[in-house]
Coordinates of C-alpha atoms in Angstrom, one line a residue:
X1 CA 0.0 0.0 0.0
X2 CA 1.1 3.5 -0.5
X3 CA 0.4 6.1 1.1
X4 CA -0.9 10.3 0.1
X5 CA -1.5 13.0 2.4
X6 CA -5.0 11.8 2.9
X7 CA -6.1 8.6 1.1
X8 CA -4.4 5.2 1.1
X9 CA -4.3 2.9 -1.8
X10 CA -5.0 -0.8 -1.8
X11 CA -5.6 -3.4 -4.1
X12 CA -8.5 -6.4 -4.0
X13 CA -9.3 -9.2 -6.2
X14 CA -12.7 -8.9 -7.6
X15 CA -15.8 -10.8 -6.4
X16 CA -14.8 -10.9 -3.0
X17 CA -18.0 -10.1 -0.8
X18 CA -18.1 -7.9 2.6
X19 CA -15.0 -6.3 2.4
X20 CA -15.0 -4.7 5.2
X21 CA -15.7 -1.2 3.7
X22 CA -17.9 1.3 5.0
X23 CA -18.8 2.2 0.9
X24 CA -18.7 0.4 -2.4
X25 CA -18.4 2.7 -5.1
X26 CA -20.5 1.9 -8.9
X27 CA -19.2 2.9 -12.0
X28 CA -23.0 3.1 -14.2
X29 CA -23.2 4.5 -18.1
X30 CA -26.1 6.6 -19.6
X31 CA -28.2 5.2 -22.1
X32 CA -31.3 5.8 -23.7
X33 CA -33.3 2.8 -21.9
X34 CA -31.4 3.6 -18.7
X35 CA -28.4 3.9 -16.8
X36 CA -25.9 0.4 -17.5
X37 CA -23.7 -1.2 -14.4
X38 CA -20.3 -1.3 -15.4
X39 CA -17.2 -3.4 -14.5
X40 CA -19.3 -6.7 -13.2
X41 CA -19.9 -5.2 -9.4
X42 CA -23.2 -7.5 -9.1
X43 CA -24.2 -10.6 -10.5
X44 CA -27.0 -11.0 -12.9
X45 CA -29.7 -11.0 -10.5
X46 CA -28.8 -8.2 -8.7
X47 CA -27.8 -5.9 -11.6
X48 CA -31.1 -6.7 -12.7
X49 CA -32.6 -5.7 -9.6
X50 CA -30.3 -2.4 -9.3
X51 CA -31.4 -1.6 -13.2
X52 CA -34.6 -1.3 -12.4
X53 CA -34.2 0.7 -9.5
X54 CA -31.8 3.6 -10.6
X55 CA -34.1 5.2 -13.0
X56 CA -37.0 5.1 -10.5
X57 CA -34.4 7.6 -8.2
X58 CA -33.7 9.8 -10.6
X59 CA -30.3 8.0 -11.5
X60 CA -29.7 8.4 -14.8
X61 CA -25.7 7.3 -15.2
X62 CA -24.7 11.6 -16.5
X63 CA -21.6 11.9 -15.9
X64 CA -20.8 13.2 -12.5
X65 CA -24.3 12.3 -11.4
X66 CA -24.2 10.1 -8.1
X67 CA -26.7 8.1 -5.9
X68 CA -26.3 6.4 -2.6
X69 CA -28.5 3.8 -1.5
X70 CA -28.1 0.5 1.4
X71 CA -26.5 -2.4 0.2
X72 CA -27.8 -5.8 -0.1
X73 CA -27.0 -9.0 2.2
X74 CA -24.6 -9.7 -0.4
X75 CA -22.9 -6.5 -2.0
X76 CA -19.5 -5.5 -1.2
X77 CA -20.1 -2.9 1.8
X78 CA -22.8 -1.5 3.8
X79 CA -24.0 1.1 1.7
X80 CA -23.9 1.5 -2.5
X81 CA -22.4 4.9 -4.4
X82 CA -23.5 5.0 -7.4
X83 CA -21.5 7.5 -10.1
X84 CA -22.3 8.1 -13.6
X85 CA -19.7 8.1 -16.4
X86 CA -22.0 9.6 -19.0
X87 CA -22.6 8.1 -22.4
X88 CA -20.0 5.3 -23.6
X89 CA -20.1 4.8 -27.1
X90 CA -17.9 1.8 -27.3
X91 CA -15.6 1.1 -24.3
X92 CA -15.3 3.8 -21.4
X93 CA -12.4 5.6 -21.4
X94 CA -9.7 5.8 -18.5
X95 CA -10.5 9.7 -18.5
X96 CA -14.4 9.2 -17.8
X97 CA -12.9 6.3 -15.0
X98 CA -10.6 8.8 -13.7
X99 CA -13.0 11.8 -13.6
X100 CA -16.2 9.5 -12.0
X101 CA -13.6 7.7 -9.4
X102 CA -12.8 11.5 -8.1
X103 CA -16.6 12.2 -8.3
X104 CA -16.9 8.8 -5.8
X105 CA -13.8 10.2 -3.3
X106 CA -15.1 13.5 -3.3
X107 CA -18.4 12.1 -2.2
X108 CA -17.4 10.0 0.3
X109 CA -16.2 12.4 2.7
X110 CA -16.3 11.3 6.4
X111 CA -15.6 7.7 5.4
X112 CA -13.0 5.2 6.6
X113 CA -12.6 2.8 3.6
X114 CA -14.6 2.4 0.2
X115 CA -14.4 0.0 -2.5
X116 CA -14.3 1.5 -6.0
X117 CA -16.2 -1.6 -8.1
X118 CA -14.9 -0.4 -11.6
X119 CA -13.9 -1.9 -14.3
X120 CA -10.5 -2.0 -13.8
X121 CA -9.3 -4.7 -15.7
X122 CA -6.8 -3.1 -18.0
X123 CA -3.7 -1.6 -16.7
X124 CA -4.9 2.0 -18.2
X125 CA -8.0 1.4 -16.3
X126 CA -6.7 0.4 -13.1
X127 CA -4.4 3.4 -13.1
X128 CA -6.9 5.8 -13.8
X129 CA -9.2 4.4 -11.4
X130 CA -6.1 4.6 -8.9
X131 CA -5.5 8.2 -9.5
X132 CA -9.2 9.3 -10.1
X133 CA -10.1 8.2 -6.7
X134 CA -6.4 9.7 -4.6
X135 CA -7.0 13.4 -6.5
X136 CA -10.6 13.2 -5.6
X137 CA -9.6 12.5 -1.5
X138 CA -8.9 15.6 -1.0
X139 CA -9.0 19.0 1.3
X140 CA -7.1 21.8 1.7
X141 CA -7.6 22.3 5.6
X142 CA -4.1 24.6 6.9
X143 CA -6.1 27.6 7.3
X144 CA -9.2 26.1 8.9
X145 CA -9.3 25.9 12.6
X146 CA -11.5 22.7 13.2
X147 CA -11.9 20.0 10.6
X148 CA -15.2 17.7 11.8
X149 CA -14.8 14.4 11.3
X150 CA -17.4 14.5 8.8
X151 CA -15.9 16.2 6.5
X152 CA -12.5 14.6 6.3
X153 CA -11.2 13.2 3.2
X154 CA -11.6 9.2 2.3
X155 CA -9.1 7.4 4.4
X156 CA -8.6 4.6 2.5
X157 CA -9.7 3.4 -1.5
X158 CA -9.6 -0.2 -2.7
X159 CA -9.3 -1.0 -6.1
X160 CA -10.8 -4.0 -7.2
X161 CA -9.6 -5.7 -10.1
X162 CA -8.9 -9.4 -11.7
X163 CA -5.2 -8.2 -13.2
X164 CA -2.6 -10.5 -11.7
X165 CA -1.1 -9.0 -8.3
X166 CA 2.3 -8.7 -8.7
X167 CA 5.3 -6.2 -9.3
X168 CA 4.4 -4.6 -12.2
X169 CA 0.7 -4.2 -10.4
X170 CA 2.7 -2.6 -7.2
X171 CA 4.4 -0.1 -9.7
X172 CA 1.4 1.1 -11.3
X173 CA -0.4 1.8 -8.2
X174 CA 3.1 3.3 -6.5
X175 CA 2.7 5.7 -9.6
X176 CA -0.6 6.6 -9.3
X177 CA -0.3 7.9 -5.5
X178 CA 3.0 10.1 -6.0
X179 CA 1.8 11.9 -9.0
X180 CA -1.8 12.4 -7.2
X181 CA 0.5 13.2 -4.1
X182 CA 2.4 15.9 -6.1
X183 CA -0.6 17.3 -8.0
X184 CA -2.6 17.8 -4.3
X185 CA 0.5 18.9 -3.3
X186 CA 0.9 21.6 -6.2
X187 CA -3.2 22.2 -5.5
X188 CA -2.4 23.3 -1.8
X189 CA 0.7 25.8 -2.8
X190 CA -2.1 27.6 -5.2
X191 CA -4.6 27.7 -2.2
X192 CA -2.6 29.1 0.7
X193 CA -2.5 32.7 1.1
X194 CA -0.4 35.2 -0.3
X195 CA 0.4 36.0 3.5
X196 CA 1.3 32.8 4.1
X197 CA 3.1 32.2 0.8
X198 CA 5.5 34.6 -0.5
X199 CA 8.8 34.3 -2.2
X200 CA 11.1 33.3 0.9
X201 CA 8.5 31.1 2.4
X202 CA 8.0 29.4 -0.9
X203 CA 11.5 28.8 -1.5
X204 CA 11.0 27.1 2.6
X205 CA 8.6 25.1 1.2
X206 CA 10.7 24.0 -2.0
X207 CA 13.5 23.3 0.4
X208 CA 12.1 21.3 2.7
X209 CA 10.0 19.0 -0.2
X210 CA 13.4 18.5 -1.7
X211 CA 14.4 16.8 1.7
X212 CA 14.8 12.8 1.5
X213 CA 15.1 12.8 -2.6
X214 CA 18.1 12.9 -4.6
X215 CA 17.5 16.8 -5.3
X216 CA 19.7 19.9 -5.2
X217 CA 18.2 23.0 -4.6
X218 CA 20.0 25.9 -5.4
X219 CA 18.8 30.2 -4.3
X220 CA 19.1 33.2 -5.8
X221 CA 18.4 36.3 -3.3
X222 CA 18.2 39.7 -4.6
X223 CA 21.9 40.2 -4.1
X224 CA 22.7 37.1 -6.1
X225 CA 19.9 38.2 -8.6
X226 CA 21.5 41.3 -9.1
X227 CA 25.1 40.4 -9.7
X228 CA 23.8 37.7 -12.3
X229 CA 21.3 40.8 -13.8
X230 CA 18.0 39.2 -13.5
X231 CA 16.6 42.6 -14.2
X232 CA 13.0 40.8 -15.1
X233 CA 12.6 39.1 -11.7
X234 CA 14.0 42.1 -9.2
X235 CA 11.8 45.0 -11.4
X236 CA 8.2 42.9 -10.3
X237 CA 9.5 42.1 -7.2
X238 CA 10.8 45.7 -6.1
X239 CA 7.5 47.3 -5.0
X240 CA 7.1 44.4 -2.4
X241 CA 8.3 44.4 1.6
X242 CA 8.4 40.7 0.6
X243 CA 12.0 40.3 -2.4
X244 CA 12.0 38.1 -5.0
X245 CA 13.8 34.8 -5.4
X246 CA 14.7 32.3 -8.3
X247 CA 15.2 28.9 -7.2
X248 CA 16.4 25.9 -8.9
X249 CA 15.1 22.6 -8.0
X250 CA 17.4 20.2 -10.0
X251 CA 16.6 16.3 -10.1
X252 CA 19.7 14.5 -11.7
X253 CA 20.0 10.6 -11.3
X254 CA 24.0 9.4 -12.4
X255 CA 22.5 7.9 -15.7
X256 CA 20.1 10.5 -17.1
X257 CA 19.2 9.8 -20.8
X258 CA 17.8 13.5 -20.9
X259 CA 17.2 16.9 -19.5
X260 CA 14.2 18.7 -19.5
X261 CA 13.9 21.7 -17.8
X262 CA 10.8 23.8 -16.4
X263 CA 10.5 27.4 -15.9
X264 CA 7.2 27.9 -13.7
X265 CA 5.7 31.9 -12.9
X266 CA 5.8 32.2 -9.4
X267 CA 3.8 35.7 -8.9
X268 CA 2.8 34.8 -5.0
X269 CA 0.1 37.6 -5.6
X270 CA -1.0 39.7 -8.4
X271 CA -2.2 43.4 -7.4
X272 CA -1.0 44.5 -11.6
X273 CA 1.6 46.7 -9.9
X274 CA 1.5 50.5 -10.8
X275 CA -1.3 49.2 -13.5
X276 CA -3.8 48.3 -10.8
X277 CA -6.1 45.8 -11.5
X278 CA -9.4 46.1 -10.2
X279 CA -10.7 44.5 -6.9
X280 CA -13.2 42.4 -7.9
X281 CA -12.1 38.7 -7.5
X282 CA -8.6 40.1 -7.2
X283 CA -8.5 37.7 -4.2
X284 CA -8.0 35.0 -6.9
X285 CA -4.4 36.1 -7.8
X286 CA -3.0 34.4 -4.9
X287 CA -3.0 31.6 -7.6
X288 CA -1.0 33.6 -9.9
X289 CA 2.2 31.1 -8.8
X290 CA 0.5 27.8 -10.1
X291 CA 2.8 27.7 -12.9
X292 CA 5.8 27.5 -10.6
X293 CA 3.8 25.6 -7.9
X294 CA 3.5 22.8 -10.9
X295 CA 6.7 22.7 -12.4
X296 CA 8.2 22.5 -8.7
X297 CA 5.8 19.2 -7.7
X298 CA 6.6 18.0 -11.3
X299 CA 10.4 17.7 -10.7
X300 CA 9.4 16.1 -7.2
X301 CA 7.7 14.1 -8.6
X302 CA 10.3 12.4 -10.7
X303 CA 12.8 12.0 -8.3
X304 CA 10.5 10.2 -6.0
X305 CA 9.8 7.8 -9.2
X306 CA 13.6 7.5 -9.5
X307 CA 12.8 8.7 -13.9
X308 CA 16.2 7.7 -15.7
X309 CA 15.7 11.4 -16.5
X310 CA 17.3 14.5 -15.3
X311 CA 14.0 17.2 -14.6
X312 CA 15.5 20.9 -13.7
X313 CA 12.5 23.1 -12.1
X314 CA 13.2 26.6 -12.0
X315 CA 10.7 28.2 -9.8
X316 CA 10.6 32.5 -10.8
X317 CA 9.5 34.0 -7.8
X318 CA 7.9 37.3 -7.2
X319 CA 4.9 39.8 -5.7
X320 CA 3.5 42.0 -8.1
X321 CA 2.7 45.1 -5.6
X322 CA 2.6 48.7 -6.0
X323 CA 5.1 49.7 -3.2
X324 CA 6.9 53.1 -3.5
X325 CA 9.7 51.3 -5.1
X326 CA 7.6 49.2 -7.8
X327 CA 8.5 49.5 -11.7
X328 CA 6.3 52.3 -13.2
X329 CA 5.2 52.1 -16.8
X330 CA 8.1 53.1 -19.1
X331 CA 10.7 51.8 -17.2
X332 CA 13.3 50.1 -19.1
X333 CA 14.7 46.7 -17.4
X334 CA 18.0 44.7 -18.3
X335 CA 17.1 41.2 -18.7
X336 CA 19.5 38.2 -18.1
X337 CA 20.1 37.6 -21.6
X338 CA 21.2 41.5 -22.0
X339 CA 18.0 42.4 -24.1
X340 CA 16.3 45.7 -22.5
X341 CA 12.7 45.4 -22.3
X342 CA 10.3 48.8 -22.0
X343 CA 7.2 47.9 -19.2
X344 CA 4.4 49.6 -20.9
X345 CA 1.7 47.8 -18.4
X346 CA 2.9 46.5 -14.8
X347 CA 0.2 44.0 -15.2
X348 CA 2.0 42.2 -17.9
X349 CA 4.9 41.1 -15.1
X350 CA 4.7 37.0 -15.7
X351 CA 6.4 37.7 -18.7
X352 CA 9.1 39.7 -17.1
X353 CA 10.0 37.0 -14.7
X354 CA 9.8 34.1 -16.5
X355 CA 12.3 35.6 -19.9
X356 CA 14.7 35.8 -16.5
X357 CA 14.3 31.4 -15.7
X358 CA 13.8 31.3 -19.8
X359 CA 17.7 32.8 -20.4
X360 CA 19.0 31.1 -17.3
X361 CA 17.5 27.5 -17.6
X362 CA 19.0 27.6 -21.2
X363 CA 22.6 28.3 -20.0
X364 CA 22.1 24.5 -18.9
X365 CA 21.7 23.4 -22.7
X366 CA 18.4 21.3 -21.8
X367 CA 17.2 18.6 -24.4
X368 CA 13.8 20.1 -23.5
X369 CA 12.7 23.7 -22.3
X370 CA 8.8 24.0 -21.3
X371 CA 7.6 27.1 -19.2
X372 CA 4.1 26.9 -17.4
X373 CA 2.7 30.2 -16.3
X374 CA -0.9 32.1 -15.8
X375 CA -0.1 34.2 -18.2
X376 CA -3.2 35.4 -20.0
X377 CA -6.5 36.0 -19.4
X378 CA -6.6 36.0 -23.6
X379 CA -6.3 32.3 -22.9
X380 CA -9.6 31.6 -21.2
X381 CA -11.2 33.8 -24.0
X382 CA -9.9 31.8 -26.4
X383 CA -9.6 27.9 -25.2
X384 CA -11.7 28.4 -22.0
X385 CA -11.4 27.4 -18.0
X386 CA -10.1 23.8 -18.8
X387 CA -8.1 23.5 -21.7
X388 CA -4.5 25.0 -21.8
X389 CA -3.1 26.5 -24.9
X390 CA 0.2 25.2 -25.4
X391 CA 2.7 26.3 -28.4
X392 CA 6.4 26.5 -29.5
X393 CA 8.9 24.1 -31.4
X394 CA 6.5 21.3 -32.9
X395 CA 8.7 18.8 -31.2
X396 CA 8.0 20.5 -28.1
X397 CA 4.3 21.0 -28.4
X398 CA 4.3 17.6 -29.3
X399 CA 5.6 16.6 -26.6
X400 CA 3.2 17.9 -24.8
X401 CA 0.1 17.4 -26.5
X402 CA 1.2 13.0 -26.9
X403 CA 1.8 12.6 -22.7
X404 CA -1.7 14.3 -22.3
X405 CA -3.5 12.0 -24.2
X406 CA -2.6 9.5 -21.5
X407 CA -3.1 11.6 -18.5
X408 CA -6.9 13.2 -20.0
X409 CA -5.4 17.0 -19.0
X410 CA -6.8 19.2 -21.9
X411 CA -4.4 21.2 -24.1
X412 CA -4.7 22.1 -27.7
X413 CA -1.9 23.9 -29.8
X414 CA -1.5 27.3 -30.7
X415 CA 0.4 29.6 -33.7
X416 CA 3.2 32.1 -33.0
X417 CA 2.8 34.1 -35.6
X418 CA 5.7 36.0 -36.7
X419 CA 3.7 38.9 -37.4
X420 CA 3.1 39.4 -33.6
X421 CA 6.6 40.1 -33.1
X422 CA 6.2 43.6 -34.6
X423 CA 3.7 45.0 -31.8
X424 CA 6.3 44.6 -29.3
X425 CA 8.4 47.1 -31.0
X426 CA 10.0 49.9 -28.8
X427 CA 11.0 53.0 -29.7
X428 CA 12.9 53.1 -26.3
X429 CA 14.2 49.4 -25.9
X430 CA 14.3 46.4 -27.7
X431 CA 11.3 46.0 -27.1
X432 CA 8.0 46.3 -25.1
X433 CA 6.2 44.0 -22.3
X434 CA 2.7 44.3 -23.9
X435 CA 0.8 45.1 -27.3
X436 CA -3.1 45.8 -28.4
X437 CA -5.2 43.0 -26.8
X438 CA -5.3 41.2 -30.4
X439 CA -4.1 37.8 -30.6
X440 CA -3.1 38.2 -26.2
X441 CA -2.1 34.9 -25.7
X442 CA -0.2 34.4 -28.5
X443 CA 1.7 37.8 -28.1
X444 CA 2.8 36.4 -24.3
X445 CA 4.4 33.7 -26.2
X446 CA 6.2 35.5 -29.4
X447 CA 8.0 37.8 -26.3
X448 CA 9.2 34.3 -24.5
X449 CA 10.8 33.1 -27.2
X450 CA 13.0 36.0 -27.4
X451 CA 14.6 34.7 -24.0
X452 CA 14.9 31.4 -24.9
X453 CA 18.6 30.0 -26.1
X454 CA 21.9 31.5 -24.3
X455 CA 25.3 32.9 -25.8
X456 CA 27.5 29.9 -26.9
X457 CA 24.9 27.4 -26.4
X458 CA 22.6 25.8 -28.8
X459 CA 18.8 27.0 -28.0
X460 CA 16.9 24.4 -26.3
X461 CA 13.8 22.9 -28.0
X462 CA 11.3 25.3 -25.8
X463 CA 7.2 25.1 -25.5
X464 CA 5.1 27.7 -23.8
X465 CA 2.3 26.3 -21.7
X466 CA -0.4 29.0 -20.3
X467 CA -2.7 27.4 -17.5
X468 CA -4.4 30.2 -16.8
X469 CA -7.8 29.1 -16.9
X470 CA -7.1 25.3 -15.8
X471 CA -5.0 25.8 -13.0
X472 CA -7.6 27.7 -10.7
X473 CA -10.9 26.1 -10.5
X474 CA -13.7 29.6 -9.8
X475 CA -16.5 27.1 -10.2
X476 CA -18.1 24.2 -8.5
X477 CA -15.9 20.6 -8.0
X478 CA -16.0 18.1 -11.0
X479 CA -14.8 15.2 -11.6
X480 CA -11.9 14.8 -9.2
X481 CA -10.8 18.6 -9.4
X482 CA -11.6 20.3 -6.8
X483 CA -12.4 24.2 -6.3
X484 CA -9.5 26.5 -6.3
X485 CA -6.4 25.2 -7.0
X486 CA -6.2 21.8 -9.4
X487 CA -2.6 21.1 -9.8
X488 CA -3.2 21.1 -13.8
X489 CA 0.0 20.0 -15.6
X490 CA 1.6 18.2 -13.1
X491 CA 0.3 14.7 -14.4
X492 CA 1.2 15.9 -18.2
X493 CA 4.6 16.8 -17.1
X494 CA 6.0 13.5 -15.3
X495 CA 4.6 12.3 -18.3
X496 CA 6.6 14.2 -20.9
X497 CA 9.5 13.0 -18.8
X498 CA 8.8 9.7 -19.0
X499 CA 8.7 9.3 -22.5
X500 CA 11.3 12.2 -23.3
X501 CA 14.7 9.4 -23.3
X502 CA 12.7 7.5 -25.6
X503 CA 12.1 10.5 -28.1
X504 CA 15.5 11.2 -28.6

């Protein structure tokens, strides 16, 4: 068994009967003539039975739907969860097993132990199954007081499932608990307060994760900063009590095959500087460091999966505040790389910090360079609250867009056009922070790649990844992401790392 913060994972063979669970958790379908039973929880009679009762409750199998009603003499646990995986038009997917297993967690709050009755008889399934139900066990309690027992996350989640126990069975569900680990733990960095969470204490927090794993972690204070000319990060972070830091969170086994290296915005609270935003739901932009929270839990990640991979985080810490010191608009910075940059909007300060961990992390001549950042808000107007536009080198995007399609994180590919380039023109520097709003998204990214590559050393295949909308969840729970903070990308980044020794 292994172990998150909150849930522990176990296996069972299926059929077994009074498990000693509290819950057993159904997987059921929509379909026209009803909702279907999925993965063989019953046996004929009493899916029979259940069928015909579902639909009389209102159960209809949409996906997120769920119904609890008391077991039978013979079922698996005292009381019956039923979830809905919504319409399966040939073989459910892991994604709608991962997503209605999180649904089931998140539901049974206050309980000891459930059994998730799934299909799980594929190792895709049984992964997803295993990591649908450790995301959904989850709360984010530091700041609360009291917790009542009630409302505690699921102790313990038994997956049961007729593949062969054995090592390679052990492995796959040792997987699925450190990445859901990691994500939760990328989740909770996003949800703690800006007062609580601020450069320094961040860079605590990065230290004391790195303790135990074969990880270096290496800080650059403002002094440091300054000598190595990391104009971007010290002109957001001078208007702060609070200075910046850049930290480097480098995971690098003897026999690496590869290096990929992650640059993550670490903005521990957005006000837009000198360019004020305004108040409503600025509260949010305490998740404006999700980008670096994800990239840090990424590289933790792989260390604690021992990857034959070497995975270099570099976390771009800052606090966007409009002290008497802050950057005004037209103010020229020196970036890393030399390039001077005009600020035309304060607001526009992720980009300004992250061409600093751009230039530096390509000193390091990675095989790889991906940033993640909440960059935009032109990102949720063009791709929404759940998908994350993701552009660059094709082999990069690529990248990106293949380990997704086994982890079920949304992201869909986006231009650079070269056009773009010409709006950042400054008659002052060489060039400006920010443009007309036309094409926003896209314009973050042309102004990146001007910082990635480093004098002497080839340039780094390099992808842009803004999570703007998925990394911050302002609606209601679904599926096994909860509100607030989802630690979106962490999943799709261990596996980019996985597969990136076999790529080259």
């Amino acid at each position: 068994m292994y172990s998150t913060d909150e849930v522990t994972l176990s296996v069972v063979a299926r059929g077994q009967r009074r498990l000693g669970a509290d819950l057993a958790i159904v997987a059921a379908a929509s379909g026209e003539s009803g909702p279907s039973l999925l993965g063989e929880a019953f046996d004929a009679a009493r899916s029979a039975e259940l069928a015909a009762l579902l639909p009389k409750l209102g159960f209809k199998g949409k996906a997120g739907q769920t119904l609890r009603v008391p077991a039978g003499a013979d079922d698996a646990a005292e009381t019956l969860l039923f979830v809905g995986v919504g319409e399966v038009k040939t073989d459910v997917t892991p994604e709608q097993l991962r997503r209605a297993a999180g649904v089931g967690a998140r539901a049974a709050t206050g309980i000891d132990k459930a059994v998730f009755l799934f299909p799980a008889e594929s190792d895709e399934a049984f992964s997803a199954v295993a990591e649908g139900a450790s995301l959904g066990a989850d709360a984010f309690t530091a700041q609360k007081s009291s917790v009542s027992e009630d409302a505690a996350p699921l102790r313990e989640a038994v997956i049961a499932t007729d593949l062969r126990a054995g090592k390679e069975l052990k492995a796959r569900l040792e997987h699925a608990a450190v990445v859901a680990r990691h994500t939760k733990g990328a989740r909770h960095l996003v949800d703690t307060p800006a007062n609580v969470l601020f450069p320094q204490s961040f860079t605590e927090y990065a230290q004391k994760s790195a303790k135990g794993l074969d990880v270096k972690v290496t800080v650059w204070d403002e002094k440091k900063l300054d000598s190595e000319g990391m104009g971007g990060i010290l002109g957001v972070g001078r208007g702060s009590a609070r200075p910046p830091r850049l930290v480097k969170v480098d995971y690098s086994p003897s026999r690496a095959k590869a290096h990929l290296a992650l640059v993550g915005k670490g903005i521990t609270f957005d006000t837009g500087g000198i360019s004020l935003k305004q108040p409503a739901g600025m509260e949010e932009m305490k998740s404006d460091m999700a980008g670096a929270a994800t990239v840090l839990h990424a590289a933790l990640a792989a260390a604690e999966l021992k990857l034959p991979v070497r995975v270099t985080a570099w976390l771009c810490l800052a606090e966007n505040m409009p002290g008497s010191n802050a950057t005004r608009p037209g103010d020229v910075l020196t970036m890393h790389n030399g390039k001077t940059v005009e600020v035309t909007n304060t607001d526009a300060e992720g980009r300004l910090v992250m061409a600093d961990g751009l230039s530096k992390a390509s000193e390091d001549a990675p095989d790889l360079l991906l940033d993640v950042a909440t960059l935009t808000g032109a990102q949720m107007v063009a791709l929404g609250e759940r998908v994350a536009g993701v552009m660059g080198d094709d082999a990069a995007t690529g990248a990106v867009l293949e380990a997704a399609t086994l982890t079920g994180e949304q992201f869909w590919a986006m231009p650079l056009p070269e056009n773009l380039r010409a709006d950042l023109d400054s008659e002052t520097a060489d060039l400006r922070n920010s443009g007309n709003r036309n094409g926003g998204m896209l314009k973050a990214g042309v102004f990146l790649r001007e910082f990635v590559g480093a004098e002497g050393v080839e340039g780094p295949t390099w992808g842009h990844v803004d999570v703007a909308g998925p990394a911050f969840n302002t609606g209601s729970p679904w599926g096994f992401t909860p509100k607030e903070g989802t630690g979106f990308g962490v999943r799709t980044l261990v596996g980019v790392a996985e597969a990136l020794p076999s790529s080259k």
